C-alpha cells in the first residue's frame, strides 16, 4: 500500500466541551492529528478519554448544544468542515467520510430491515435505487461474513447477534468505499477469526481505494496489526503519537507504558481453583429456535440458534464461553436469565429448574443471578440517572441494603469500576461506551449475586481498566465465592480469568475443557482456528496472507 | 334555479311522512294542505271551520254530523275522492293498527262513518261532539290505496302537490296537475332542514333558500324579510297544587305577582303578548278582558307573609322543573324566574330535564317521588276551540291536571257540551275562575314566531304557520 | 400467525359486539318509556298504552330481548318507531355520509399533522414550532360549532364564496371538513411533535446523518416511523370519534349522517335505531381497531402477536 | 412526575430547580402564571363577585363589551339575562375546572394504568381491557349519560364518571401502544432480569416514557371535556342552572354569534387560553422530564475562549 504524504484529514487543536448547568465537561482537549490516504491511524486510549467524541466531530455528529466545539479546525481534503452547510456535509457523509459506530444496536434503526438501512447509503448519494440495490447489499453482507446473507438482508436489527450487528454497521460504512473510514471499535463483538476476516477486508479496501482509516480500539493486538501510526489519548488529550512500531516498542508517556504492560498473557494466578465441588448450575439439552419471518405476513421458518447445549458450573467457578459470532452465546445467557423462553431443555440452578420458576421463587433466583448485557446502553433506562440505575437492585430487593447507605455504596461501586462519584448524577447518554459498560458491571455487582453472566462485559474497556475490572471480579470470586459465565471474544482474557472454557460454533458446543489444556492442545478444528487467528503486528507482517479459519 | 321552484328550510327533519301525523310540526308543514287535505280548514282569524274537502255540514243530532263532500276531486294516484275514501281515511286513523298522532284531538271518542251516497257521509260518535267540524280539520284524507295497517312515507292525497322524493337530505314536492282547485304559482318545492336558526336565516339571506319558519328572535333582524306572527303557543308554569305550600292560593298568587313580566318579556321579543289564559285570541273561549297579573313584588311578599302567619310552610323547597330546548330562551327564562321568586323569599330550585324525563312530570301518572313543584310548559291550541285546552288542564282527570275539584269538573263538562254563544261564555267563565280565584297556573306569554321569507315570495305567516305552510298560498313576486 | 391473530380478534370482536348489543338493549330500556314521546302531549293514557301494545313495549323486558335476538337471527333488526321503516336500513343509509366525511377529514388531518408536527419537532422552540403549536391548539380547543357558525357567517353570508350548508358540489365539503379537522389536527400535531422530538434524539438518527441522508428523509423516514405508534393510536381514536358521528357538523351543515341520527334516536328513544346504529358503528370501530393493531406489527417488527 | 423522571425532586432545592427551568421558557412561564391566576380566581373570586354573577339585569341584556357606564364588572359585556360576563367567568371557573380536571385526571390515571397493564401482559385480562375499550368507544357518550342520568340521577360525581369513562379508551389504547414497543426494549429485560416485578417495570421503567404522550393528550382533552360537559348538561346530567360552567356559557351564546358575539366569545377564549396554557406546560414538562432534552431549559455556561 502506498501512503501518500498529503493528509486527507487534518484536525488541529480540537477542544470539545459538554455543557450543563454546572461547569462544562471537557471531553476533548486540544487534540490534533491527521491521516493520509491509504494510511491507518489507530487511536488508543483510556475509556472515556474522548476518542469517540473527537472522531464524532469529524462527521458533525456532536449535538451542539449541549456539545460545544470550543476551538479547533477540521480540514478534510481542503475543505474546512466547520464551515460546511447541511447540504455540503450531507454530500461528504457516507460517501467520502464514513463511520462505524461503537454501539451497533442503538445505532441501527429498529424498524427497518438491515438491507434497507444499507441500501439507504446508496440512495442518499444517488448511487442507485431500492430494488436494484439488493444484490449489492447482499454482496456487502457476504463480504463482512454474515451467513445466509440472501435471506438475512430482510431481517431486522434485533434478529441479529451483537457481532452480526457490528458487521452490518461495517457493511454500511464501507458501502460507498469512502475516502476515509472512522472505525470506532469495529471488532469488539467479533470472534478472532471473523475479526481477522474484517481486518483483512479493511486492509484490502485500503489497498484498492487508498482509503484512509482511523481506527479506535482497545485491542492492542488489533492495533499492532493495523496501525501505521498511533496516537494515544488520555483524559481528553493526546499524550503520545508516533509510528506504530515506535509506540509499541518504545512507549514514552507513562500512560502508554502502563497500557502496554497491562496486556494479559494468560497469567494463571487470576484463575481460581473451584473451592467447592457443589454444582451451581446444570444446563442440559438446552435449545433455542427462533421463528423467523421478514414481514408480518411472510411465511415463518425456524432458525436453530442454540442446539442441544449442556454444561455445568460449580460454585466459585468461572466458565468462559467463546466462539463464533452468532453462535448462540447471548441466546444462552438470555435463556438462563429467563428473558427468552427456551425451546427445550432444562437448567438446574442450585437444584431447581430455572425454567419452571414462578413468582417469588423466580424473584429469589433473579436476585442471585445477574447479567451484564452485551449492549449496555440499551440495558439502561434513558430516563434514570446512574444513581438510580445502580441502586435499582436495592430498591427491588429491599433487604440487600438499607436506604440510607445507598448513596455511599453507589459511590463505592463507581470507584471500584473506575468512575467518579460525580458521574452518579449523569444519564446514560452522557457517557462513553466503556463507561456505560462499567456502569452495567457496577449494577450487576450491586445486588450481591451468586452468579454473574458477563456478555462481552469488558470488550469496550481499555486494557488498563480491563485489568482493574478483571481483578475486581477475581477478587469477589475469591472472597465471596461468586461464579461467572464469561462470554467473550477476547482469548487472552478468558485464558487468564476462566477455569473452564466452552467453544461454540453454530449453536453447538464443539469443545469443552480446562482452560490451560484447551489453549495448549485444542482438539476441535474450529478451536485451533480460533487460537491461531491471533493477529500479528503490522511491522512484522511480510505479506498479509489470509489467516486460517 | 327555475323561477317557480322554491326551497324551504325547516328546523327539523321530518321523521316520517305519515299523513296521520300532520299535527307534528315538521310533518304538517310539509304535507298539510299540500299533499293531503283535511275535510275542514280552520280560519286563522275567526277560529271557525271553513270548507275543505267537505263543503257543507250539519248536525243531525248531538252525536251525529252529516257532511257534503266536494265534487270533482281526484287523488294523486287517480283514485276518486268520495264517501268511501273518507270512510277509509277516518277508519285508518281510528283503527289502532298504526300510531296516529292526529287522533289525539278526538280524545277517546269512537267514530262510526257511514257513506250516505257518493258524496255524503255521516259521522256518528259515542259522545256528543259539538265541534266535530273543527276536529275534522285534522283528518287528512288519503287515497284508499294507502295501506290501512301500516304507517307510510309516501302519502297520496288530493292536494295541489304530490310527493316527488323523500331522502335523508330533502323532501321534494311537485305540482299535481289534476288538482281540483286553482293551479298554484309554485311548481316545485323542496324542503331541507337545519336545526341552527342562524344558519337557516343565513340561507334565506344568501338566497340558498326562500323561506324558513321559526327563526330565533335574535336572528330576526331584517324587517324586510322577517315576519312576526302570533304562533298560537302559550307558555306557562303549572303549579302542582297538591303540595304545601303550593296548596295555598296566596302562595300561588304570590308566584304570579313576583315576576317582572316586562323584564322577562325581553327574552322573547317585543311582540310577545302577556298571557292571562292558556289560549290565544281567536280561539273560542278566549277572554280578551281577562287582565294578566302585573308585577308587584311588595304584594307578593305581603301574601307570603300572610300565608306564613297562617301556618303555611313557605320555606319549603319548591322544585322548578324546566325542559331543555322547550322554546327559545326557555332556560334563561327559568333562571330569571327562579331568581325573581327567590327575591320575594320563596325557596325555588331549578332542575332542567330532557324531554322524556320532563314528560313524566307533565302527564299523569306523575312520579311518586315528587314534592311541591312548578313545571315549565307550553301549550299550543290552534284548533279554534278551548275544548282542546280546558279539560286536560283543569279537570280532575285531565292528563296535565294537578287539580282536583268535582264541582269544577262539572262546570267544565257543562261547557264542553254547550254550543254557540253559551259555549263561549262558559269557557270564558272557566278561564276567569282559573285566573282570579284558583290561580293554579302561571300563564306567561302568547309566543311570537319569526319567519324569514325571501324577497322572491309573496307570503305572510299567520297563526297556523306552526302546523302548515300551504304552498298554494305562496305567490311569486314579479 | 397473522391470519390466526386476525381470526382470534374477529372472534373476540364478535363476542364483544354481541355483548355490546345486549348491554345497549337493556340499558336503553332504563332511559324511560318512549310512548309519551311518540304521541302528542295531550293524548290519553289509553292511547299511550295502546301505543305500547302496538310496539311490543308492554312485554316484560326479557321477552322483548328474546324477541330481539330471535329477529336478529333472521337479520331483522327491528322497526324504527319514528321513521316507519326498518331500523338497519335507516342506519345504513346514514352511515356513508358520515364515513365519507370521516375518511376525508382524518386523511387530511393525519397528513397535515404529520408534516407540521414533524417540522415543528425538527427545531423545537423555533418560530415555526411556536406558531404551529399555537394555531393547532387554538383549533383543537375552540368549540366546533363556534367555528362552524362563524365560518358560515363569514364565508357564506359575508363573503359569499362558499355555500352555507348542504351537500352537492365540492365547495360544500370545504367548511365541514375544515371544522372536522380542527381537533384531530391539533391533537395529532402535539402527539407527533412530542414523540418526534424523542425519536430525533435517538442514536440511529446519527447513523442516518452519517450516511449522508437528506434531512427530510431522516425526519420523515427514520424518526417518523419510530414515533408512529402513538400517532396512529390517537388517530384511530379520533377516527372512531368521527365514525361515531360528527354530530355538530352533521347538524349544522345538514349532512344526513349517523351521528345526528344516533342522537335523535337516543333522545327520541327510538330503540331499534339506536341498536342498529350502534351495531353499524361498532363494526366499523372494531375494524378500525383491528387494522390499527395490525399496523403496529407492520410498523414495528419487534411487536408480534 | 415520578421520582425517577425527576430524581432531584426529593432534594430540597428541587422545587426551586423546577422554578428556574420554568423561567427559562418564557411561554411556559406565561402559561403557569395564567393558570395560577386562574386558580386564585377559583379560590377567592366567588367571594367578591359571586353575588353579581347571578344578578339579573334584564334591562341590560346582551350589553356589549368595553362599555363602562354600568361599572367595571361589565367590561366584558353582559349575557342574555344581563348578568356581567366577567363575574360569570370567574364564578364559572370553579365548576369548569373542577369537572374537567377531575374527569381528565381520572380517565388518564385509570385509562393509563389499564393501558399499561393491557400492553404489558398477555394474559386474558389484557384482552378484556382492550375489548372493553372497544365497547366504550362504540358506546355513544350521550346514551351513557342518559342511562346514568336515569339510573343514578344527576350529580357532579356522575357527570365526572360519565366524562371519564367516555374519554378513557384513548388513554388505554395509547398507553398500550407505547408499551407494546417499550416492553421489547433491552432495559426492560434488564430490569426483569434483576427481579423487578411487573409493577415496578410498568410504573418505574415504562410509565415515565409513556406519560409524556398521555399528558399531551390529556391537556387537549381538557377542552374536549369542558365542551362535552356543556352538551351533557343539555340532557339534564351535570351542572344545572343556576350553576354553570364555561361550556354552558358558550352553549348559551351560540345562538347570538351574529348579534352578540361576546356571549360565547369570552368563555370560549377562557377555555382556549386554559387549554393552551396546559399544553404549553405539558410540553415544558416533557422537556424537563427528558434527560436528553433538559439542556434546553438549562443555562449552559460555555468555557471562556
Ligand atoms: N453527552 C455528553 N454529556 C456529557 N459528557 C459526555 C457526553 N458524551 C460524552 N461525554 C464524556 O466525554 C468523555 C469522552 O467520551 P468518549 O465517548 O469520546 O470516550 P471514548 O474515548 O470513546 O471512551 P470509550 O473507549 O469508553 O468509548 C467521557 O468522559 C464522557 O463521559
Ligand atoms: N430475535 C431473534 N430472532 C431471530 N434470530 C435471532 C434472534 N436473536 C438472535 N438470533 C440469531 O441467533 C443466532 C445467535 O444469536 P446470539 O445473539 O446468541 O449470538 P452470539 O453468540 O451472542 O453472537 P455475538 O458474539 O455476535 O454476540 C444469531 O445467528 C442471530 O442471528
Ligand atoms: Mg467510545
Ligand atoms: Mg452476543
Short mmCIF file of N, CA and C and ligand atoms in Angstrom, two decimals, chain A residues 18 25 27 46-54 102 185 218 426 429-435 460, ligand 1:
data_model
loop_
_atom_site.label_atom_id
_atom_site.label_comp_id
_atom_site.label_asym_id
_atom_site.label_seq_id
_atom_site.Cartn_x
_atom_site.Cartn_y
_atom_site.Cartn_z
N UNK A 18 -18.84 19.52 26.94
CA UNK A 18 -20.28 19.25 27.09
C UNK A 18 -20.83 20.18 28.15
N UNK A 25 -18.11 20.02 30.91
CA UNK A 25 -17.23 18.86 30.96
C UNK A 25 -16.34 18.90 29.73
N UNK A 27 -14.45 17.16 27.17
CA UNK A 27 -14.31 15.79 26.68
C UNK A 27 -13.07 15.66 25.82
N UNK A 46 -7.49 5.57 27.06
CA UNK A 46 -8.31 5.19 28.18
C UNK A 46 -9.78 5.30 27.79
N UNK A 47 -10.59 4.49 28.42
CA UNK A 47 -12.02 4.60 28.20
C UNK A 47 -12.50 5.94 28.73
N UNK A 48 -13.24 6.67 27.90
CA UNK A 48 -13.74 7.98 28.31
C UNK A 48 -12.74 9.09 28.05
N UNK A 49 -11.74 8.81 27.25
CA UNK A 49 -10.72 9.83 27.04
C UNK A 49 -11.04 10.74 25.86
N UNK A 50 -12.16 10.55 25.23
CA UNK A 50 -12.55 11.49 24.18
C UNK A 50 -12.33 10.99 22.77
N UNK A 51 -12.11 9.71 22.61
CA UNK A 51 -11.85 9.17 21.28
C UNK A 51 -13.09 9.27 20.40
N UNK A 52 -14.20 8.81 20.94
CA UNK A 52 -15.42 8.83 20.13
C UNK A 52 -15.88 10.25 19.85
N UNK A 53 -15.75 11.11 20.84
CA UNK A 53 -16.20 12.48 20.64
C UNK A 53 -15.36 13.17 19.57
N UNK A 54 -14.05 13.01 19.63
CA UNK A 54 -13.23 13.74 18.66
C UNK A 54 -13.46 13.23 17.25
N UNK A 102 -19.68 2.74 17.68
CA UNK A 102 -19.22 1.84 18.72
C UNK A 102 -20.33 0.91 19.21
N UNK A 185 -14.03 1.17 17.42
CA UNK A 185 -14.06 -0.18 17.99
C UNK A 185 -14.90 -1.13 17.13
N UNK A 218 -9.31 -0.94 21.60
CA UNK A 218 -8.64 -1.22 22.86
C UNK A 218 -7.76 -2.45 22.75
N UNK A 426 -25.28 11.75 36.32
CA UNK A 426 -25.44 11.83 34.87
C UNK A 426 -26.36 10.74 34.34
N UNK A 429 -26.85 8.52 28.38
CA UNK A 429 -26.37 9.04 27.10
C UNK A 429 -25.19 9.97 27.25
N UNK A 430 -24.87 10.34 28.48
CA UNK A 430 -23.76 11.26 28.67
C UNK A 430 -22.44 10.56 28.94
N UNK A 431 -22.40 9.28 28.60
CA UNK A 431 -21.17 8.54 28.87
C UNK A 431 -20.56 7.98 27.60
N UNK A 432 -19.30 7.60 27.72
CA UNK A 432 -18.66 6.90 26.60
C UNK A 432 -19.03 5.42 26.68
N UNK A 433 -18.79 4.71 25.59
CA UNK A 433 -19.15 3.30 25.54
C UNK A 433 -18.58 2.51 26.71
N UNK A 434 -17.32 2.70 26.98
CA UNK A 434 -16.68 1.94 28.04
C UNK A 434 -17.24 2.30 29.40
N UNK A 435 -17.53 3.57 29.55
CA UNK A 435 -18.08 3.99 30.83
C UNK A 435 -19.43 3.34 31.08
N UNK A 460 -15.38 -3.19 25.79
CA UNK A 460 -15.20 -1.79 25.41
C UNK A 460 -14.23 -1.06 26.32
N1 LIG E 1 -23.43 13.98 26.10
C1 LIG E 1 -22.43 14.05 26.97
N2 LIG E 1 -22.54 14.84 28.03
C2 LIG E 1 -21.55 14.90 28.92
N3 LIG E 1 -20.42 14.23 28.83
C3 LIG E 1 -20.23 13.41 27.80
C4 LIG E 1 -21.25 13.28 26.80
N4 LIG E 1 -20.79 12.40 25.87
C5 LIG E 1 -19.57 12.00 26.29
N5 LIG E 1 -19.23 12.61 27.43
C6 LIG E 1 -17.98 12.47 28.17
O1 LIG E 1 -16.95 12.77 27.29
C7 LIG E 1 -15.84 11.94 27.54
C8 LIG E 1 -15.33 11.39 26.24
O2 LIG E 1 -16.26 10.44 25.73
P1 LIG E 1 -15.93 9.49 24.51
O3 LIG E 1 -17.19 8.81 24.16
O4 LIG E 1 -15.22 10.26 23.48
O5 LIG E 1 -14.93 8.46 25.17
P2 LIG E 1 -14.13 7.30 24.46
O6 LIG E 1 -12.75 7.72 24.45
O7 LIG E 1 -14.78 6.95 23.20
O8 LIG E 1 -14.32 6.15 25.51
P3 LIG E 1 -14.67 4.60 25.30
O9 LIG E 1 -13.43 3.94 24.95
O10 LIG E 1 -15.13 4.20 26.65
O11 LIG E 1 -15.70 4.56 24.30
C9 LIG E 1 -16.26 10.91 28.52
O12 LIG E 1 -15.71 11.21 29.78
C10 LIG E 1 -17.76 11.05 28.61
O13 LIG E 1 -18.19 10.86 29.91
#
